[in-house]
């Protein structure tokens, strides 16, 4: 991030009323940077959206203040499913050596990796009969090994769960994206969702991503100033 993204000091807090025990700013850091921007925004939103739950629900589409907690819970579930799937994937590779076969082709600088029988067929004109037979046998063996490890570890089920949760989180996020905000905290919630979804590591350098990160910080500062 640019300096303007890394060096943003929170202003002195002016309370709206005395005894604001739920003020989200009291335990927040004074500097906003790449490391804490999204977690800080999530903490602020979690506290302030809860505060707005007492508002009377008007007839019509679900408001942002109700959509953001739903989306964020799904997003957290998606991240847990992702990390669990990656852990199982590492175990699968340790148990089965993967689903691909490396073939050494004469004249090639490095082995050629094949993932299917179609890949072997495509390269058959560069292989002799013995290489083709061995490659097919090894691919069959690796597939059997992978399936056995899958039954034991439940990897396919973990993949399906991650995909289902990601789809549900995506739908909720898109609904929130087109919802009309009615307060500053709801604008903050929509921007937080956008950045988490599209730039979770805060590494995108092209416009408008640095500017959007700065806008999220500005919104956080405005919310905390009025806390």
Coordinates of N, CA and C in Angstrom, one line a residue:
X1 N 0.8 -1.2 0.0 CA 0.0 0.0 0.0 C 0.9 1.3 0.0
X2 N 0.3 2.3 -0.5 CA 1.0 3.6 -0.4 C 1.1 4.1 1.0
X3 N 1.9 5.1 1.3 CA 2.0 5.7 2.6 C 0.6 6.1 3.1
X4 N -0.2 6.7 2.3 CA -1.5 7.2 2.7 C -2.4 6.0 3.2
X5 N -2.1 4.8 2.7 CA -2.8 3.7 3.2 C -2.3 3.1 4.5
X6 N -1.0 3.3 4.7 CA -0.4 2.7 5.9 C -0.4 3.6 7.1
X7 N -0.5 4.8 6.9 CA -0.4 5.8 8.1 C -1.6 6.6 8.3
X8 N -2.6 6.0 8.8 CA -3.9 6.6 9.1 C -4.1 6.5 10.6
X9 N -4.0 7.6 11.4 CA -4.1 7.5 12.8 C -5.6 7.9 13.2
X10 N -6.1 7.1 14.1 CA -7.5 7.4 14.5 C -7.5 8.7 15.3
X11 N -8.5 9.5 15.1 CA -8.7 10.8 15.8 C -9.1 10.5 17.2
X12 N -9.1 11.6 18.0 CA -9.6 11.4 19.4 C -11.1 11.1 19.3
X13 N -11.6 10.2 20.2 CA -13.0 9.8 20.1 C -13.9 10.8 20.8
X14 N -14.9 11.2 20.1 CA -15.9 12.0 20.7 C -17.2 11.2 20.9
X15 N -17.6 11.0 22.1 CA -18.8 10.1 22.3 C -20.1 10.9 22.0
X16 N -21.0 10.1 21.4 CA -22.4 10.7 21.1 C -23.1 10.9 22.4
X17 N -22.9 10.0 23.4 CA -23.6 10.1 24.6 C -22.7 9.5 25.7
X18 N -23.0 9.8 26.9 CA -22.2 9.2 28.0 C -22.6 7.7 28.2
X19 N -21.6 7.0 28.8 CA -21.8 5.6 29.1 C -22.1 4.8 27.8
X20 N -21.3 5.0 26.8 CA -21.5 4.3 25.6 C -20.6 3.0 25.7
X21 N -21.1 2.1 26.5 CA -20.2 0.9 26.8 C -20.0 0.0 25.6
X22 N -20.9 0.1 24.6 CA -20.7 -0.7 23.4 C -19.9 0.0 22.3
X23 N -19.2 1.1 22.6 CA -18.4 1.8 21.6 C -17.3 0.9 21.1
X24 N -17.3 0.6 19.8 CA -16.4 -0.3 19.2 C -15.0 0.2 19.1
X25 N -14.8 1.6 19.3 CA -13.5 2.1 19.2 C -12.6 2.0 20.4
X26 N -13.2 1.6 21.6 CA -12.4 1.7 22.8 C -11.2 0.7 22.8
X27 N -11.3 -0.4 22.1 CA -10.3 -1.4 22.1 C -9.6 -1.6 20.8
X28 N -9.8 -0.6 19.9 CA -9.3 -0.7 18.6 C -7.9 0.0 18.5
X29 N -7.0 -0.4 17.6 CA -5.7 0.2 17.4 C -5.8 1.6 16.9
X30 N -4.8 2.4 17.1 CA -4.8 3.8 16.7 C -4.3 3.9 15.2
X31 N -3.6 2.9 14.7 CA -3.1 3.0 13.3 C -3.8 1.9 12.5
X32 N -4.3 2.4 11.3 CA -4.9 1.4 10.4 C -3.9 1.2 9.3
X33 N -3.6 -0.1 9.0 CA -2.7 -0.5 7.9 C -3.2 -1.8 7.3
X34 N -2.3 -2.3 6.4 CA -2.7 -3.5 5.7 C -3.1 -4.7 6.6
X35 N -2.3 -4.8 7.7 CA -2.5 -5.9 8.6 C -3.9 -5.9 9.3
X36 N -4.4 -4.7 9.6 CA -5.6 -4.7 10.5 C -6.8 -4.1 9.8
X37 N -6.7 -3.6 8.6 CA -7.9 -2.9 8.0 C -9.1 -3.7 8.0
X38 N -9.1 -4.9 7.4 CA -10.3 -5.7 7.2 C -10.8 -6.3 8.6
X39 N -9.9 -6.8 9.4 CA -10.4 -7.2 10.7 C -11.0 -6.1 11.6
X40 N -10.3 -4.9 11.5 CA -10.8 -3.8 12.2 C -12.2 -3.4 11.7
X41 N -12.4 -3.4 10.4 CA -13.7 -3.0 9.8 C -14.7 -4.0 10.2
X42 N -14.4 -5.3 10.3 CA -15.3 -6.4 10.7 C -15.7 -6.2 12.2
X43 N -14.8 -5.8 13.0 CA -15.1 -5.6 14.4 C -16.0 -4.4 14.6
X44 N -15.7 -3.4 13.9 CA -16.6 -2.2 13.9 C -18.0 -2.5 13.5
X45 N -18.1 -3.2 12.3 CA -19.4 -3.5 11.8 C -20.1 -4.4 12.7
X46 N -19.5 -5.4 13.2 CA -20.2 -6.4 14.1 C -20.8 -5.6 15.3
X47 N -20.1 -4.6 15.8 CA -20.6 -3.9 17.0 C -21.7 -2.9 16.6
X48 N -21.5 -2.2 15.5 CA -22.4 -1.1 15.1 C -23.7 -1.7 14.4
X49 N -23.5 -2.8 13.7 CA -24.7 -3.4 13.1 C -25.6 -3.9 14.2
X50 N -25.0 -4.5 15.2 CA -25.8 -5.0 16.3 C -26.6 -3.8 17.0
X51 N -25.9 -2.7 17.1 CA -26.6 -1.5 17.7 C -27.8 -1.1 16.9
X52 N -27.7 -1.3 15.5 CA -28.8 -0.8 14.7 C -29.9 -1.8 14.5
X53 N -29.8 -3.0 15.2 CA -30.8 -4.0 15.1 C -32.2 -3.6 15.6
X54 N -32.1 -2.6 16.5 CA -33.4 -2.2 17.1 C -34.2 -1.3 16.2
X55 N -33.7 -1.0 15.1 CA -34.5 -0.1 14.1 C -35.7 -0.9 13.6
X56 N -36.8 -0.3 13.5 CA -38.0 -0.9 12.9 C -37.8 -1.3 11.5
X57 N -38.1 -2.5 11.1 CA -37.9 -3.0 9.8 C -39.1 -2.5 8.9
X58 N -38.7 -1.7 7.9 CA -39.7 -1.3 6.9 C -40.0 -2.4 5.9
X59 N -41.3 -2.4 5.4 CA -41.6 -3.4 4.4 C -40.7 -3.2 3.2
X60 N -40.3 -4.3 2.5 CA -39.5 -4.2 1.3 C -38.3 -5.1 1.4
X61 N -37.3 -4.9 0.6 CA -36.1 -5.7 0.5 C -35.3 -5.8 1.8
X62 N -34.6 -6.8 2.1 CA -33.8 -7.0 3.3 C -32.8 -5.9 3.3
X63 N -32.7 -5.1 4.4 CA -31.7 -4.0 4.5 C -30.3 -4.5 4.7
X64 N -29.3 -3.7 4.3 CA -27.9 -4.0 4.4 C -27.5 -4.5 5.8
X65 N -28.1 -3.8 6.8 CA -27.7 -4.1 8.2 C -28.1 -5.6 8.6
X66 N -29.0 -6.2 7.9 CA -29.3 -7.6 8.1 C -28.6 -8.5 7.2
X67 N -28.2 -8.0 6.0 CA -27.5 -8.8 5.0 C -26.1 -9.0 5.4
X68 N -25.4 -7.9 5.9 CA -24.0 -8.0 6.2 C -23.7 -9.1 7.3
X69 N -24.4 -9.2 8.4 CA -24.1 -10.3 9.3 C -24.3 -11.7 8.7
X70 N -25.3 -11.9 7.8 CA -25.5 -13.1 7.2 C -24.3 -13.4 6.2
X71 N -23.9 -12.4 5.4 CA -22.8 -12.6 4.5 C -21.5 -12.9 5.3
X72 N -21.2 -12.2 6.3 CA -20.0 -12.3 7.0 C -19.9 -13.7 7.7
X73 N -21.0 -14.2 8.3 CA -21.0 -15.5 8.9 C -20.7 -16.6 7.8
X74 N -21.3 -16.4 6.6 CA -21.1 -17.3 5.5 C -19.6 -17.3 5.1
X75 N -19.1 -16.0 5.0 CA -17.7 -15.9 4.6 C -16.7 -16.5 5.5
X76 N -17.0 -16.4 6.9 CA -16.1 -17.0 7.8 C -16.2 -18.5 7.7
X77 N -17.5 -19.0 7.5 CA -17.6 -20.5 7.3 C -16.9 -20.9 6.1
X78 N -16.9 -20.1 5.0 CA -16.2 -20.5 3.8 C -14.7 -20.5 4.0
X79 N -14.2 -19.6 4.8 CA -12.7 -19.6 5.1 C -12.4 -20.9 5.9
X80 N -13.2 -21.2 6.9 CA -12.9 -22.4 7.7 C -13.0 -23.7 6.7
X81 N -14.0 -23.7 5.8 CA -14.1 -24.8 4.9 C -12.8 -24.9 4.0
X82 N -12.4 -23.7 3.6 CA -11.2 -23.6 2.7 C -10.0 -24.2 3.4
X83 N -9.7 -23.7 4.6 CA -8.5 -24.2 5.3 C -8.6 -25.7 5.6
X84 N -9.8 -26.2 5.9 CA -10.0 -27.6 6.2 C -9.7 -28.4 4.9
X85 N -10.3 -27.9 3.8 CA -10.1 -28.6 2.5 C -8.6 -28.6 2.1
X86 N -7.9 -27.5 2.3 CA -6.4 -27.5 2.0 C -5.7 -28.4 2.9
X87 N -6.1 -28.6 4.2 CA -5.4 -29.6 5.1 C -5.6 -31.0 4.6
X88 N -6.9 -31.3 4.2 CA -7.1 -32.6 3.6 C -6.4 -32.8 2.3
X89 N -6.3 -31.8 1.5 CA -5.6 -31.9 0.2 C -4.2 -32.3 0.4
X90 N -3.5 -31.7 1.4 CA -2.1 -32.0 1.7 C -2.0 -33.5 2.2
X91 N -3.0 -33.9 3.0 CA -3.0 -35.3 3.4 C -3.2 -36.3 2.2
X92 N -4.1 -35.9 1.3 CA -4.4 -36.7 0.1 C -3.1 -36.8 -0.7
X93 N -2.4 -35.7 -0.9 CA -1.2 -35.8 -1.7 C -0.1 -36.7 -1.0
X94 N -0.1 -36.6 0.3 CA 0.9 -37.5 1.0 C 0.5 -39.0 0.9
X95 N -0.8 -39.2 0.8 CA -1.3 -40.6 0.8 C -1.4 -41.2 -0.6
X96 N -1.5 -40.3 -1.6 CA -1.8 -40.9 -3.0 C -0.8 -40.4 -4.0
X97 N 0.1 -39.5 -3.8 CA 1.0 -38.9 -4.7 C 0.3 -38.2 -5.9
X98 N -0.9 -37.8 -5.7 CA -1.6 -37.0 -6.7 C -2.2 -37.7 -7.8
X99 N -2.8 -37.0 -8.8 CA -3.5 -37.6 -9.9 C -2.8 -37.4 -11.2
X100 N -1.6 -36.9 -11.2 CA -0.9 -36.7 -12.4 C 0.4 -37.6 -12.5
X101 N 0.8 -37.7 -13.8 CA 2.0 -38.6 -14.0 C 3.0 -37.7 -14.9
X102 N 4.3 -37.8 -14.5 CA 5.3 -37.0 -15.2 C 6.0 -38.0 -16.2
X103 N 6.0 -37.6 -17.5 CA 6.6 -38.4 -18.6 C 7.8 -37.7 -19.1
X104 N 8.9 -38.5 -19.2 CA 10.1 -37.9 -19.8 C 10.1 -38.2 -21.3
X105 N 9.9 -37.1 -22.1 CA 9.9 -37.3 -23.5 C 11.2 -36.9 -24.2
X106 N 11.6 -37.6 -25.1 CA 12.9 -37.4 -25.7 C 12.9 -36.0 -26.4
X107 N 13.9 -35.2 -26.1 CA 14.0 -33.9 -26.7 C 13.4 -32.8 -25.8
X108 N 12.6 -33.2 -24.8 CA 12.0 -32.2 -24.0 C 12.9 -31.8 -22.9
X109 N 12.9 -30.5 -22.5 CA 13.8 -29.9 -21.5 C 13.4 -30.5 -20.1
X110 N 12.2 -30.7 -19.9 CA 11.7 -31.2 -18.6 C 10.6 -32.2 -18.8
X111 N 10.2 -33.0 -17.7 CA 9.2 -33.9 -17.9 C 7.8 -33.2 -18.2
X112 N 7.0 -33.9 -19.0 CA 5.7 -33.5 -19.3 C 4.7 -34.1 -18.4
X113 N 3.9 -33.3 -17.8 CA 2.9 -33.8 -16.8 C 1.6 -34.1 -17.5
X114 N 1.0 -35.3 -17.3 CA -0.3 -35.6 -17.9 C -1.3 -35.9 -16.7
X115 N -2.5 -35.5 -16.9 CA -3.6 -35.6 -15.9 C -4.7 -36.6 -16.3
X116 N -4.7 -37.1 -17.5 CA -5.7 -37.9 -18.0 C -5.2 -38.8 -19.1
X117 N -6.1 -39.8 -19.4 CA -5.7 -40.7 -20.5 C -5.7 -40.0 -21.9
X118 N -6.6 -38.9 -21.9 CA -6.6 -38.1 -23.1 C -5.3 -37.4 -23.3
X119 N -4.7 -37.0 -22.2 CA -3.3 -36.3 -22.4 C -2.3 -37.3 -22.9
X120 N -2.4 -38.6 -22.4 CA -1.4 -39.6 -22.9 C -1.7 -39.8 -24.4
X121 N -2.9 -39.9 -24.8 CA -3.2 -40.2 -26.2 C -2.7 -39.0 -27.1
X122 N -2.8 -37.8 -26.5 CA -2.4 -36.6 -27.3 C -0.9 -36.7 -27.5
X123 N -0.1 -37.3 -26.6 CA 1.3 -37.3 -26.7 C 1.8 -38.6 -27.2
X124 N 0.9 -39.5 -27.7 CA 1.3 -40.9 -28.1 C 2.3 -40.9 -29.2
X125 N 2.3 -39.9 -30.1 CA 3.2 -39.9 -31.2 C 4.6 -39.6 -30.8
X126 N 4.8 -39.1 -29.5 CA 6.1 -38.8 -29.0 C 6.6 -39.9 -28.1
X127 N 5.7 -41.0 -27.8 CA 6.1 -42.0 -26.9 C 6.1 -43.4 -27.6
X128 N 6.9 -44.3 -27.0 CA 6.8 -45.6 -27.6 C 5.7 -46.4 -26.9
X129 N 5.5 -47.6 -27.3 CA 4.4 -48.4 -26.8 C 4.6 -48.7 -25.3
X130 N 5.8 -49.0 -24.9 CA 6.1 -49.3 -23.5 C 5.8 -48.1 -22.6
X131 N 6.2 -46.9 -23.0 CA 5.9 -45.7 -22.3 C 4.4 -45.5 -22.1
X132 N 3.7 -45.7 -23.2 CA 2.2 -45.5 -23.1 C 1.6 -46.4 -22.2
X133 N 2.0 -47.7 -22.2 CA 1.5 -48.7 -21.3 C 1.8 -48.4 -19.9
X134 N 3.0 -48.0 -19.6 CA 3.4 -47.7 -18.2 C 2.7 -46.4 -17.7
X135 N 2.6 -45.4 -18.6 CA 1.9 -44.2 -18.2 C 0.4 -44.5 -17.8
X136 N -0.3 -45.3 -18.6 CA -1.7 -45.6 -18.4 C -1.8 -46.4 -17.1
X137 N -0.9 -47.3 -16.9 CA -0.9 -48.1 -15.6 C -0.7 -47.3 -14.4
X138 N 0.3 -46.4 -14.5 CA 0.6 -45.5 -13.3 C -0.6 -44.6 -13.1
X139 N -1.2 -44.1 -14.1 CA -2.3 -43.2 -13.9 C -3.5 -43.9 -13.3
X140 N -3.8 -45.1 -13.7 CA -4.8 -45.9 -13.1 C -4.5 -46.2 -11.6
X141 N -3.3 -46.5 -11.3 CA -2.9 -46.8 -9.9 C -3.1 -45.5 -9.0
X142 N -2.7 -44.4 -9.6 CA -2.8 -43.1 -8.8 C -4.3 -42.8 -8.6
X143 N -5.1 -43.0 -9.6 CA -6.5 -42.8 -9.4 C -7.1 -43.7 -8.3
X144 N -6.7 -44.9 -8.3 CA -7.2 -45.9 -7.3 C -6.8 -45.4 -5.9
X145 N -5.5 -45.0 -5.8 CA -4.9 -44.5 -4.6 C -5.6 -43.3 -4.1
X146 N -5.9 -42.4 -5.0 CA -6.6 -41.1 -4.7 C -8.0 -41.4 -4.2
X147 N -8.7 -42.3 -4.8 CA -10.1 -42.7 -4.4 C -10.1 -43.3 -3.0
X148 N -9.1 -44.2 -2.8 CA -9.1 -44.8 -1.5 C -8.8 -43.8 -0.4
X149 N -7.9 -42.8 -0.6 CA -7.6 -41.8 0.3 C -8.8 -40.9 0.5
X150 N -9.5 -40.6 -0.6 CA -10.7 -39.8 -0.5 C -11.8 -40.4 0.4
X151 N -12.0 -41.7 0.2 CA -13.0 -42.4 1.0 C -12.6 -42.3 2.5
X152 N -11.3 -42.4 2.8 CA -10.9 -42.4 4.1 C -10.9 -41.0 4.8
X153 N -10.6 -40.0 4.0 CA -10.5 -38.7 4.6 C -11.7 -37.8 4.3
X154 N -12.5 -38.1 3.3 CA -13.7 -37.3 3.1 C -13.4 -36.0 2.3
X155 N -12.3 -36.1 1.4 CA -11.9 -34.9 0.7 C -13.0 -34.4 -0.2
X156 N -13.6 -35.2 -1.0 CA -14.7 -34.8 -1.9 C -15.8 -34.1 -1.2
X157 N -16.2 -34.6 -0.1 CA -17.2 -33.9 0.7 C -16.8 -32.6 1.2
X158 N -15.5 -32.4 1.6 CA -15.0 -31.1 2.0 C -15.0 -30.1 0.8
X159 N -14.6 -30.6 -0.4 CA -14.7 -29.7 -1.6 C -16.1 -29.3 -1.9
X160 N -17.0 -30.2 -1.8 CA -18.4 -29.9 -2.0 C -19.0 -28.9 -1.0
X161 N -18.6 -29.0 0.2 CA -19.0 -28.1 1.3 C -18.5 -26.7 1.0
X162 N -17.2 -26.6 0.7 CA -16.6 -25.3 0.4 C -17.3 -24.6 -0.8
X163 N -17.6 -25.4 -1.8 CA -18.2 -24.8 -3.0 C -19.6 -24.3 -2.6
X164 N -20.4 -25.1 -1.9 CA -21.7 -24.7 -1.5 C -21.8 -23.5 -0.7
X165 N -20.9 -23.4 0.3 CA -20.8 -22.2 1.2 C -20.4 -21.0 0.4
X166 N -19.4 -21.2 -0.5 CA -18.9 -20.1 -1.3 C -20.0 -19.5 -2.2
X167 N -20.8 -20.4 -2.7 CA -21.9 -20.0 -3.6 C -22.9 -19.2 -2.8
X168 N -23.3 -19.7 -1.6 CA -24.2 -19.0 -0.8 C -23.7 -17.7 -0.3
X169 N -22.4 -17.6 0.0 CA -21.8 -16.3 0.4 C -21.8 -15.4 -0.8
X170 N -21.5 -15.9 -2.0 CA -21.5 -15.0 -3.2 C -22.9 -14.5 -3.5
X171 N -23.9 -15.3 -3.3 CA -25.3 -14.8 -3.6 C -25.6 -13.7 -2.6
X172 N -25.4 -14.0 -1.3 CA -25.7 -13.0 -0.3 C -24.9 -11.7 -0.5
X173 N -23.7 -11.8 -0.9 CA -22.8 -10.6 -1.2 C -23.4 -9.8 -2.3
X174 N -23.8 -10.5 -3.4 CA -24.4 -9.8 -4.6 C -25.7 -9.1 -4.2
X175 N -26.5 -9.8 -3.4 CA -27.8 -9.1 -3.0 C -27.4 -7.8 -2.2
X176 N -26.5 -7.9 -1.3 CA -26.1 -6.8 -0.5 C -25.5 -5.7 -1.4
X177 N -24.8 -6.1 -2.5 CA -24.2 -5.1 -3.4 C -25.2 -4.2 -4.1
X178 N -26.4 -4.8 -4.3 CA -27.4 -4.0 -5.0 C -28.4 -3.4 -4.0
X179 N -28.3 -3.7 -2.8 CA -29.2 -3.1 -1.8 C -28.9 -1.6 -1.5
X180 N -30.0 -0.9 -1.2 CA -29.8 0.6 -1.0 C -29.4 0.8 0.4
X181 N -28.3 1.4 0.7 CA -27.9 1.7 2.1 C -28.7 2.9 2.7
X182 N -29.0 2.8 4.0 CA -29.7 3.9 4.6 C -28.9 4.6 5.7
X183 N -27.6 4.2 5.8 CA -26.8 4.9 6.9 C -25.3 4.7 6.5
X184 N -24.5 5.5 7.1 CA -23.0 5.4 6.9 C -22.5 4.0 7.2
X185 N -23.0 3.4 8.2 CA -22.5 2.0 8.6 C -22.9 1.0 7.5
X186 N -24.0 1.2 6.9 CA -24.4 0.3 5.8 C -23.5 0.5 4.6
X187 N -23.1 1.7 4.3 CA -22.2 2.0 3.2 C -20.8 1.3 3.5
X188 N -20.4 1.4 4.7 CA -19.2 0.7 5.2 C -19.3 -0.8 5.0
X189 N -20.4 -1.3 5.4 CA -20.6 -2.8 5.2 C -20.5 -3.2 3.8
X190 N -21.1 -2.5 2.9 CA -21.1 -2.8 1.5 C -19.7 -2.8 0.9
X191 N -18.9 -1.8 1.3 CA -17.5 -1.6 0.8 C -16.6 -2.7 1.4
X192 N -16.9 -3.0 2.7 CA -16.1 -4.1 3.3 C -16.3 -5.4 2.6
X193 N -17.6 -5.7 2.3 CA -17.9 -6.9 1.5 C -17.2 -7.0 0.2
X194 N -17.2 -5.9 -0.5 CA -16.6 -5.8 -1.9 C -15.1 -6.1 -1.8
X195 N -14.4 -5.4 -0.8 CA -13.0 -5.6 -0.8 C -12.6 -7.0 -0.3
X196 N -13.3 -7.5 0.7 CA -13.0 -8.9 1.2 C -13.2 -9.9 0.0
X197 N -14.2 -9.7 -0.8 CA -14.5 -10.6 -1.9 C -13.5 -10.5 -3.0
X198 N -13.1 -9.3 -3.4 CA -12.3 -9.1 -4.6 C -10.8 -8.8 -4.3
X199 N -10.5 -8.4 -3.1 CA -9.1 -8.0 -2.8 C -8.8 -8.4 -1.3
X200 N -9.0 -9.7 -1.0 CA -8.9 -10.1 0.4 C -7.5 -9.9 1.0
X201 N -6.4 -10.0 0.2 CA -5.1 -9.8 0.7 C -4.6 -8.4 0.6
X202 N -5.5 -7.5 0.1 CA -5.1 -6.1 -0.1 C -3.9 -5.9 -0.9
X203 N -3.7 -6.6 -2.0 CA -2.5 -6.5 -2.8 C -2.8 -5.9 -4.2
X204 N -4.0 -5.7 -4.6 CA -4.3 -5.2 -5.9 C -3.8 -3.7 -5.9
X205 N -3.0 -3.4 -6.9 CA -2.4 -2.1 -7.0 C -3.0 -1.2 -8.1
X206 N -3.9 -1.7 -8.9 CA -4.5 -0.9 -10.0 C -5.7 -0.2 -9.5
X207 N -6.0 1.0 -10.0 CA -7.2 1.7 -9.7 C -8.4 0.8 -10.1
X208 N -9.4 0.8 -9.2 CA -9.7 1.6 -8.0 C -9.4 1.0 -6.7
X209 N -8.6 -0.1 -6.6 CA -8.5 -0.8 -5.4 C -7.7 0.0 -4.3
X210 N -6.6 0.6 -4.6 CA -6.0 1.4 -3.5 C -6.9 2.5 -3.0
X211 N -7.7 3.1 -3.9 CA -8.6 4.2 -3.6 C -9.8 3.6 -2.7
X212 N -10.2 2.5 -3.1 CA -11.3 1.9 -2.3 C -10.9 1.5 -0.9
X213 N -9.6 1.0 -0.7 CA -9.1 0.7 0.6 C -9.0 2.0 1.4
X214 N -8.6 3.1 0.8 CA -8.6 4.4 1.5 C -10.0 4.8 1.9
X215 N -10.9 4.6 1.0 CA -12.3 5.0 1.3 C -12.8 4.2 2.5
X216 N -12.5 2.9 2.6 CA -12.9 2.1 3.7 C -12.3 2.7 5.0
X217 N -11.1 3.0 5.0 CA -10.4 3.7 6.2 C -11.1 5.0 6.5
X218 N -11.5 5.8 5.5 CA -12.2 7.0 5.8 C -13.5 6.8 6.5
X219 N -14.2 5.8 6.0 CA -15.5 5.5 6.6 C -15.4 5.0 8.1
X220 N -14.3 4.2 8.3 CA -14.1 3.7 9.7 C -13.8 4.9 10.6
X221 N -12.9 5.8 10.1 CA -12.6 6.9 10.9 C -13.8 7.8 11.2
X222 N -14.7 8.0 10.2 CA -15.9 8.7 10.4 C -16.8 8.1 11.4
X223 N -16.9 6.8 11.4 CA -17.8 6.0 12.3 C -17.2 6.2 13.8
X224 N -15.9 6.0 13.9 CA -15.3 6.0 15.2 C -15.3 7.4 15.8
X225 N -15.2 8.5 14.9 CA -15.2 9.8 15.4 C -16.6 10.1 16.1
X226 N -17.6 9.5 15.5 CA -18.9 9.8 16.1 C -19.4 8.8 17.1
X227 N -18.4 7.9 17.5 CA -18.8 6.9 18.5 C -19.0 7.4 19.9

